[in-house]
CSV table of C-alpha atoms in Angstrom, one decimal:
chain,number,residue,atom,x,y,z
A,1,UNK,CA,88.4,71.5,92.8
A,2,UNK,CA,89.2,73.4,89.6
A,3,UNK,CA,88.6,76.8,91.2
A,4,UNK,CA,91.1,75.7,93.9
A,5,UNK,CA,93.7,74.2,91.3
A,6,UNK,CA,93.1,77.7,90.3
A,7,UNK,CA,94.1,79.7,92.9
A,8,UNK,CA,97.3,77.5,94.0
A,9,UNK,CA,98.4,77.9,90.9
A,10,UNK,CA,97.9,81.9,90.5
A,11,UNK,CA,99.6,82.1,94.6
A,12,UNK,CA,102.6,80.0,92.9
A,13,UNK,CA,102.8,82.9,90.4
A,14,UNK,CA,103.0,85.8,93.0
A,15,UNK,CA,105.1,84.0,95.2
A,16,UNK,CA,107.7,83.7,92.5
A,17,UNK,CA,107.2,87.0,91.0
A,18,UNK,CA,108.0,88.6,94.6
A,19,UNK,CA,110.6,86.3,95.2
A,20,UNK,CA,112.6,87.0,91.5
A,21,UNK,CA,112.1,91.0,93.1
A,22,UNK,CA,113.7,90.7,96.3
A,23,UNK,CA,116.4,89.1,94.5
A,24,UNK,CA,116.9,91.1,91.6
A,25,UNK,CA,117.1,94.2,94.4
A,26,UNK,CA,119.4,93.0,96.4
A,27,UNK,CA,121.9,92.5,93.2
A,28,UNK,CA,121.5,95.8,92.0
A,29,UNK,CA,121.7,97.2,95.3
A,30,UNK,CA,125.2,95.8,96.1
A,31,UNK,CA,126.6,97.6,92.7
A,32,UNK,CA,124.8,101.1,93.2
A,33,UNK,CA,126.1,101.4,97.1
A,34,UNK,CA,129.8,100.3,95.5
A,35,UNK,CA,129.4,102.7,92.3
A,36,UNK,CA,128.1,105.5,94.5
A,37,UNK,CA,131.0,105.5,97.3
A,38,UNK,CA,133.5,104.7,94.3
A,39,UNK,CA,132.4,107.6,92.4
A,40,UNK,CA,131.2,110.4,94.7
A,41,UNK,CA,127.9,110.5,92.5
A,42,UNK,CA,124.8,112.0,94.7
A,43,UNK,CA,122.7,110.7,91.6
A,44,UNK,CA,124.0,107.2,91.9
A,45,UNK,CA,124.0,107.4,95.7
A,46,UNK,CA,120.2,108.7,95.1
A,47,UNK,CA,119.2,105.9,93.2
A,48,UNK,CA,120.8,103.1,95.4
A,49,UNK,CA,118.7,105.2,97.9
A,50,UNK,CA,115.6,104.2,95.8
A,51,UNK,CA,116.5,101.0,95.5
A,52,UNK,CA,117.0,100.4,98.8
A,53,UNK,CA,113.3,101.3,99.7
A,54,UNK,CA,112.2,98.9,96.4
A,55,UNK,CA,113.9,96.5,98.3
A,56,UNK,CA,112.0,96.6,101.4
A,57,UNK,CA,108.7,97.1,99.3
A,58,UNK,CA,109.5,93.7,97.6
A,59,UNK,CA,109.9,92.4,100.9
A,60,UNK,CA,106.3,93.3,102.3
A,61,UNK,CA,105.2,92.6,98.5
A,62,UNK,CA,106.5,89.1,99.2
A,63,UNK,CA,105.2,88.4,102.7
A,64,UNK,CA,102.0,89.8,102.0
A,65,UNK,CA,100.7,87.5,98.9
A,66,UNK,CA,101.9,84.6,101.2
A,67,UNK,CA,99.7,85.9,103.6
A,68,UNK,CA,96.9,86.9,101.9
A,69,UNK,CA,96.7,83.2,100.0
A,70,UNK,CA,95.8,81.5,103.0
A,71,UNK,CA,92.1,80.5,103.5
A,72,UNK,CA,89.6,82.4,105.6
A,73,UNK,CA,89.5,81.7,108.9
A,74,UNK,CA,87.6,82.3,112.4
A,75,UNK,CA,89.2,85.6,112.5
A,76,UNK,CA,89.2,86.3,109.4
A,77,UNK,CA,86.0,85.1,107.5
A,78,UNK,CA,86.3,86.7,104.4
A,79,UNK,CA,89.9,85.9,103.5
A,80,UNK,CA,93.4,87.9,103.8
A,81,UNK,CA,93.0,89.7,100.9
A,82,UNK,CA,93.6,93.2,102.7
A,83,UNK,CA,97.0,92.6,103.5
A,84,UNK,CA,98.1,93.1,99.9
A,85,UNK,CA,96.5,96.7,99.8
A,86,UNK,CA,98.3,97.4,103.2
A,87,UNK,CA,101.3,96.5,101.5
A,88,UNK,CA,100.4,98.2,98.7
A,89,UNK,CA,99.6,101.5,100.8
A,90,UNK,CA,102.8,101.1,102.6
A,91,UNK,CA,104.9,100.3,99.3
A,92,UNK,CA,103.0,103.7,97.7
A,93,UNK,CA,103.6,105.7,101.4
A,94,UNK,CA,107.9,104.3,100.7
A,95,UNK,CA,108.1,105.8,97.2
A,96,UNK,CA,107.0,109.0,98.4
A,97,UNK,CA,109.4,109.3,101.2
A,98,UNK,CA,112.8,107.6,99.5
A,99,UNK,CA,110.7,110.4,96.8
A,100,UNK,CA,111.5,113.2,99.5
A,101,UNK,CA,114.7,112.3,100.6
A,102,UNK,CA,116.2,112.1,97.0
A,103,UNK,CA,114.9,115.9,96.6
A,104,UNK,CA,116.3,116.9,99.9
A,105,UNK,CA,119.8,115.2,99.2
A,106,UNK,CA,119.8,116.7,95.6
A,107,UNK,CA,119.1,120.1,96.1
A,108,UNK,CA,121.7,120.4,98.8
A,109,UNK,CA,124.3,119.3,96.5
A,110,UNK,CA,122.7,121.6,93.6
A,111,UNK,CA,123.3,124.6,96.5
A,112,UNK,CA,126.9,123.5,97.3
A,113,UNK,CA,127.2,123.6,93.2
A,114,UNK,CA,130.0,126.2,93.4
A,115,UNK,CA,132.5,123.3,95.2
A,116,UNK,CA,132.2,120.8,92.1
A,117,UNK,CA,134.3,117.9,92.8
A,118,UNK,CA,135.7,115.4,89.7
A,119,UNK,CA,134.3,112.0,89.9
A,120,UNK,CA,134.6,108.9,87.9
A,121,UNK,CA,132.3,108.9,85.5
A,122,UNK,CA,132.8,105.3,83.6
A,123,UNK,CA,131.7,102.9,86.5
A,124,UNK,CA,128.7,104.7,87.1
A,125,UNK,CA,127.8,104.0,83.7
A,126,UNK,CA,128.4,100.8,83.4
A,127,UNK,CA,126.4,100.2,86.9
A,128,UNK,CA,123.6,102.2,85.7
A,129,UNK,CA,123.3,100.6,82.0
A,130,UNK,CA,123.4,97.2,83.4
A,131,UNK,CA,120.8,98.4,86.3
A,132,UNK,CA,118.6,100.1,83.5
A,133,UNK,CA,118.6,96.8,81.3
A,134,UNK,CA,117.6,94.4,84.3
A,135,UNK,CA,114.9,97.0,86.0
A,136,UNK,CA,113.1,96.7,82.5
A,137,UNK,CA,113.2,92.8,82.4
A,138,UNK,CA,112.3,92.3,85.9
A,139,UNK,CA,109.4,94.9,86.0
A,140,UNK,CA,108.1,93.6,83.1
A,141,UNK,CA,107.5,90.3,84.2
A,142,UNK,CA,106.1,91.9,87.6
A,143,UNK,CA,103.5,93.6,85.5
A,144,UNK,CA,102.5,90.4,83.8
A,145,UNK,CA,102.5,88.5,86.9
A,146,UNK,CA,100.2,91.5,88.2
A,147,UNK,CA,97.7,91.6,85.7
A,148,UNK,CA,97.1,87.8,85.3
A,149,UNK,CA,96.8,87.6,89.2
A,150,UNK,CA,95.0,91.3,90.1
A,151,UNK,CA,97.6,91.5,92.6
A,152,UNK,CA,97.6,95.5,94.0
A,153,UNK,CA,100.8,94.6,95.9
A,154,UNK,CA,102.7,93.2,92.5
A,155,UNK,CA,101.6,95.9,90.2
A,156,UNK,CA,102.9,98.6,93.4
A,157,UNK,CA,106.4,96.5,93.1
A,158,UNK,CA,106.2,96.5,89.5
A,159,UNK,CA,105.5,100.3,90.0
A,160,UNK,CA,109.0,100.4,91.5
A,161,UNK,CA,110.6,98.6,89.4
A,162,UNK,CA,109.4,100.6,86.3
A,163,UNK,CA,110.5,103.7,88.2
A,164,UNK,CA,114.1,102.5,88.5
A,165,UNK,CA,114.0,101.7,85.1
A,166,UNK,CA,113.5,105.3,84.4
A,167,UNK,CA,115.5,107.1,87.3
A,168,UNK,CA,118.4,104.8,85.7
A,169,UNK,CA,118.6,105.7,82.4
A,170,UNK,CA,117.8,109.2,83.7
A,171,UNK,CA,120.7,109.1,85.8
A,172,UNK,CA,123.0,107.2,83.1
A,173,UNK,CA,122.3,110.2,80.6
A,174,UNK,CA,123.6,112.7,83.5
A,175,UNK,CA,126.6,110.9,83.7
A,176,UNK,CA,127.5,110.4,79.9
A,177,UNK,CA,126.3,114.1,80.3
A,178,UNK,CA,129.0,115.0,82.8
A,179,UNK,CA,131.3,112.8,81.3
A,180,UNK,CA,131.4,114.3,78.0
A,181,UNK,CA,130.7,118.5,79.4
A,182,UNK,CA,132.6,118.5,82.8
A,183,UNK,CA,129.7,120.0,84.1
A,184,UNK,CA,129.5,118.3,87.6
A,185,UNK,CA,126.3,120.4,88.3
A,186,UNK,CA,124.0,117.8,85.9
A,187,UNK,CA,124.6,115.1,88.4
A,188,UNK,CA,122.4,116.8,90.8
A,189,UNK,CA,120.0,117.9,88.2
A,190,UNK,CA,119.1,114.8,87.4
A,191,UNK,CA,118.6,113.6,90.9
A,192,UNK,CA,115.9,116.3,91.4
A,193,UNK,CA,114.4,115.2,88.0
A,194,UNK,CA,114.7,111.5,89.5
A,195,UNK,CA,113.1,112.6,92.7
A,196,UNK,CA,110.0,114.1,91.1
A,197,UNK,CA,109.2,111.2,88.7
A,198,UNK,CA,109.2,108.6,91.9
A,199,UNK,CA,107.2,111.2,93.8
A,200,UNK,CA,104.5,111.2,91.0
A,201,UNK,CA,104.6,107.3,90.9
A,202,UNK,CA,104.0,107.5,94.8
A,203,UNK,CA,101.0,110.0,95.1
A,204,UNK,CA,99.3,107.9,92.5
A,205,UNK,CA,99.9,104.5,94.0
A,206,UNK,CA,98.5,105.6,97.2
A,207,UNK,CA,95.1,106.4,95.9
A,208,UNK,CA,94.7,103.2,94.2
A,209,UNK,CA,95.9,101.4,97.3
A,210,UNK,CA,93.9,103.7,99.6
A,211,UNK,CA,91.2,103.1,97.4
A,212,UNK,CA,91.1,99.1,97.9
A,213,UNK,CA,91.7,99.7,101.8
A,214,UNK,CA,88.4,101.7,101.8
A,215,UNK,CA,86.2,99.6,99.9
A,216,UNK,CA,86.2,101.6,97.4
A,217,UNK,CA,84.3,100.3,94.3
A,218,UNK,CA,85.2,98.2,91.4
A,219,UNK,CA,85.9,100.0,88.1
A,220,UNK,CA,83.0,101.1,85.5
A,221,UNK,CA,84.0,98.3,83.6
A,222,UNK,CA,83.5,96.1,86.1
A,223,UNK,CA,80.2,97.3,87.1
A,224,UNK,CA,79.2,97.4,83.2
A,225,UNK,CA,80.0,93.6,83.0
A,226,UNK,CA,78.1,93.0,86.1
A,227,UNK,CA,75.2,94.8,84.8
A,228,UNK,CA,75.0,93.0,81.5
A,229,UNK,CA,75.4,89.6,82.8
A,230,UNK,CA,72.4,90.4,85.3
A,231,UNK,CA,70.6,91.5,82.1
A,232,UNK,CA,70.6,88.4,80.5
A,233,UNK,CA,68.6,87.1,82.9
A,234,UNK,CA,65.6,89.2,82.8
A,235,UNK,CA,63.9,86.0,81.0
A,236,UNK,CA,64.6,83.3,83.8
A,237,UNK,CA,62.3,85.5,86.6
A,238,UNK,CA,65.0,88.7,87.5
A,239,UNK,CA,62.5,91.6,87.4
A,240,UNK,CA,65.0,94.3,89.1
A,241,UNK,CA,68.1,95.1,90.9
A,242,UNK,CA,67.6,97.3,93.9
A,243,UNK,CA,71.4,97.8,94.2
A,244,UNK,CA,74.8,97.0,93.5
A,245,UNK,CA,77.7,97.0,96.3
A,246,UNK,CA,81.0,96.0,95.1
A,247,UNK,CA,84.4,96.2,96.7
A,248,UNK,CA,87.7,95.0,96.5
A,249,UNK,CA,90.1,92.6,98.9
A,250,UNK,CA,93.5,91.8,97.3
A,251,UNK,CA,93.1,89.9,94.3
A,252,UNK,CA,89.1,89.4,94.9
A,253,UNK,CA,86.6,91.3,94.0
A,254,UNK,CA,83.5,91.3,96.2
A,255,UNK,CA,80.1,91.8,94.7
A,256,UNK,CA,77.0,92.0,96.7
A,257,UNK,CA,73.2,92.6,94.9
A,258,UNK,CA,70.0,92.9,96.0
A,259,UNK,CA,67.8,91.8,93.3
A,260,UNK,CA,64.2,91.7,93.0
A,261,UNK,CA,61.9,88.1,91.9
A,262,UNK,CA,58.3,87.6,91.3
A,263,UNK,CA,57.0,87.0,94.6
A,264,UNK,CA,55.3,84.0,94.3
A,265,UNK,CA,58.7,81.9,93.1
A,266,UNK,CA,59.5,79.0,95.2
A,267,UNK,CA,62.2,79.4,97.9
A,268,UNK,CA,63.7,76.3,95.6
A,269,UNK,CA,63.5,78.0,92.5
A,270,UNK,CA,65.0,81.4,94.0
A,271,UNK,CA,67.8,79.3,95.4
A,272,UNK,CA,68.8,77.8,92.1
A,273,UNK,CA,68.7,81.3,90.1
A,274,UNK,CA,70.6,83.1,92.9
A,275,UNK,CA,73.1,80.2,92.4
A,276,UNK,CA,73.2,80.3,88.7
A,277,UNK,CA,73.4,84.3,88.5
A,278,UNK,CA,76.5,83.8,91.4
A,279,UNK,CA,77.7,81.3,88.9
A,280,UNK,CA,77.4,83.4,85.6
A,281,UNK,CA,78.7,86.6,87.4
A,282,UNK,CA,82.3,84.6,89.0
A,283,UNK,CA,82.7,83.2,85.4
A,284,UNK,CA,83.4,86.7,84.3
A,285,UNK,CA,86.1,87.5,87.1
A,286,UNK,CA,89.2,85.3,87.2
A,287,UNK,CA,88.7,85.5,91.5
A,288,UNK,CA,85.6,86.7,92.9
A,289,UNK,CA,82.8,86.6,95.5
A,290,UNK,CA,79.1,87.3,95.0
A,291,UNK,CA,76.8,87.5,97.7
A,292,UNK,CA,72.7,88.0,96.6
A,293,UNK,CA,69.9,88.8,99.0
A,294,UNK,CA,66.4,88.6,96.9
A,295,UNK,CA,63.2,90.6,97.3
A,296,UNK,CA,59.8,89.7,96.2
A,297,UNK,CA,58.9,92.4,93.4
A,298,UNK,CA,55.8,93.4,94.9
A,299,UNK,CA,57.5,95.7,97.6
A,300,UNK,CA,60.1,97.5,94.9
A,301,UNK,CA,57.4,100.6,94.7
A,302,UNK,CA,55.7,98.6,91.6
A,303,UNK,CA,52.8,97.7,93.8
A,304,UNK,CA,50.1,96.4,91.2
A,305,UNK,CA,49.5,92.4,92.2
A,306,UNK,CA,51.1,89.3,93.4
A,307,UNK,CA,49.4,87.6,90.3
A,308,UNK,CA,51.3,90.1,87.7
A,309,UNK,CA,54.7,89.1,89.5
A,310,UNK,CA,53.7,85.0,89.0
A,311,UNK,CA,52.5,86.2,85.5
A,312,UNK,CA,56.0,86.8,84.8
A,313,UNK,CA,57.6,84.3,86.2
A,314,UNK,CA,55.8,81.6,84.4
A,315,UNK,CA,56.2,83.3,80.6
């Protein structure tokens, strides 16, 4: 009942923390399109650009941890879990393409730099100061969010977010830039400098999301803590691990071991140890899964005597 309480609560948290994203988006979204058509400003136009495609990925960020916190079902035994790394992967594959179009946008204008054209300069600051300011709060309690829940598809959105916060005050010092030089040629500058910083954030995403979409494995860390909790229990009968598989769906982490026992332990007794190591190894993971498949010792290559393996298990 606790580890349910559990995970209703931590599905509340990414609910809300998506939600508070799509809404926050929208907002800023409205005042960039109106500062960028006011102003004639390819670097504002650029970032509501990027914020458009944050918008969408809070969207699918949103969707996804409803879908991925309901139970497992007949079609879907282990869980929904893998629809936040799609959205991840597809959040990562968005960055990289509003990335692209930023670049392509910016270097036209940086070409067509001979036919500068004046633009307002004080609404575009004002947009982009206030954008900068709520980026950095919003993101910030995305990345909390993320890390208390493992959530791939928060900490992509929080990703975005964090982006924003820097392509803003990029593009805010452009503009005081412009404002204060008269060169008009900075505003595209600092697009392209925009563009690569969110086409950085993108190529890295996508291998961590990739990553979780292939089964990829869990973190050294991870595997360190897994391997030092199976240690401790050398002295209840645990004479060997044969291997270690782990993986990752969503939020869960999926552990599966092969583990070798003296050969003449009960079926009982091997039940109740695979159940407490299970139990030992979950404690350590806010949301996990072990699965263990035991081996009598005798066929691990040590082939010396049943009676050495029952030896052990009886010290």
């Amino acid at each position: 009942m606790d580890n349910y309480n559990l995970t209703a609560k931590t599905n509340i948290k990414k609910k809300t923390a998506a939600f508070v994203s799509v809404v926050s988006n929208i907002s800023l979204i409205v005042l960039k399109i109106i500062a960028g058509l006011i102003t004639g400003s390819v670097s504002i136009i650029s970032e509501a650009l990027h914020s458009l495609a944050d918008l969408l990925a809070s969207f699918i960020a949103f969707f996804s941890v409803i879908k991925s916190s309901e139970p497992e079902d007949d079609d879907h035994p282990f869980g929904h879990g893998k629809y936040e790394d799609m959205a991840g992967f597809i959040e990562a594959i968005l960055i990289i393409l509003t990335a692209l179009y930023i670049l392509y946008i910016a270097v036209e204008k940086l070409i067509k730099a001979g036919q500068n054209h004046y633009f307002e300069t004080n609404l575009g600051i004002m947009i982009m100061l206030f954008s900068t300011f709520v980026n950095f709060c919003v993101s910030k309690y995305l990345f909390y969010t993320a890390k208390k829940t493992d959530s791939i598809a928060l900490l992509t959105d929080a990703e975005h977010l964090s982006m924003d916060v820097y392509s803003s005050f990029a593009i805010l010092l452009g503009l005081v830039a412009v404002k204060y030089t008269g060169l008009y040629i900075l505003d595209p500058i600092f697009a392209i400098i925009v563009g690569a910083i969110i086409l950085r954030t993108g190529l890295s995403l996508t291998k961590q999301a990739s990553n979780n979409l292939l089964d990829g494995a869990l973190p050294a860390k991870d595997k360190d803590l897994i391997k030092h909790t199976l240690e401790s229990f050398k002295t209840r009968g645990l004479m060997g691990v044969k291997s270690t598989k782990t993986s990752k769906s969503g939020s869960k982490k999926v552990i599966q071991l092969v583990i070798f026992l003296p050969c003449k332990m009960s079926l009982l007794d091997t039940h109740t140890l695979c159940d407490e190591i299970e139990h030992s190894i979950e404690e350590q993971f806010s949301n996990a899964s072990v699965i263990i498949h035991a081996e009598p010792n005798c066929i691990s290559g040590n082939r010396e005597n049943c009676m050495q393996c029952k030896a052990a298990y009886m010290q």
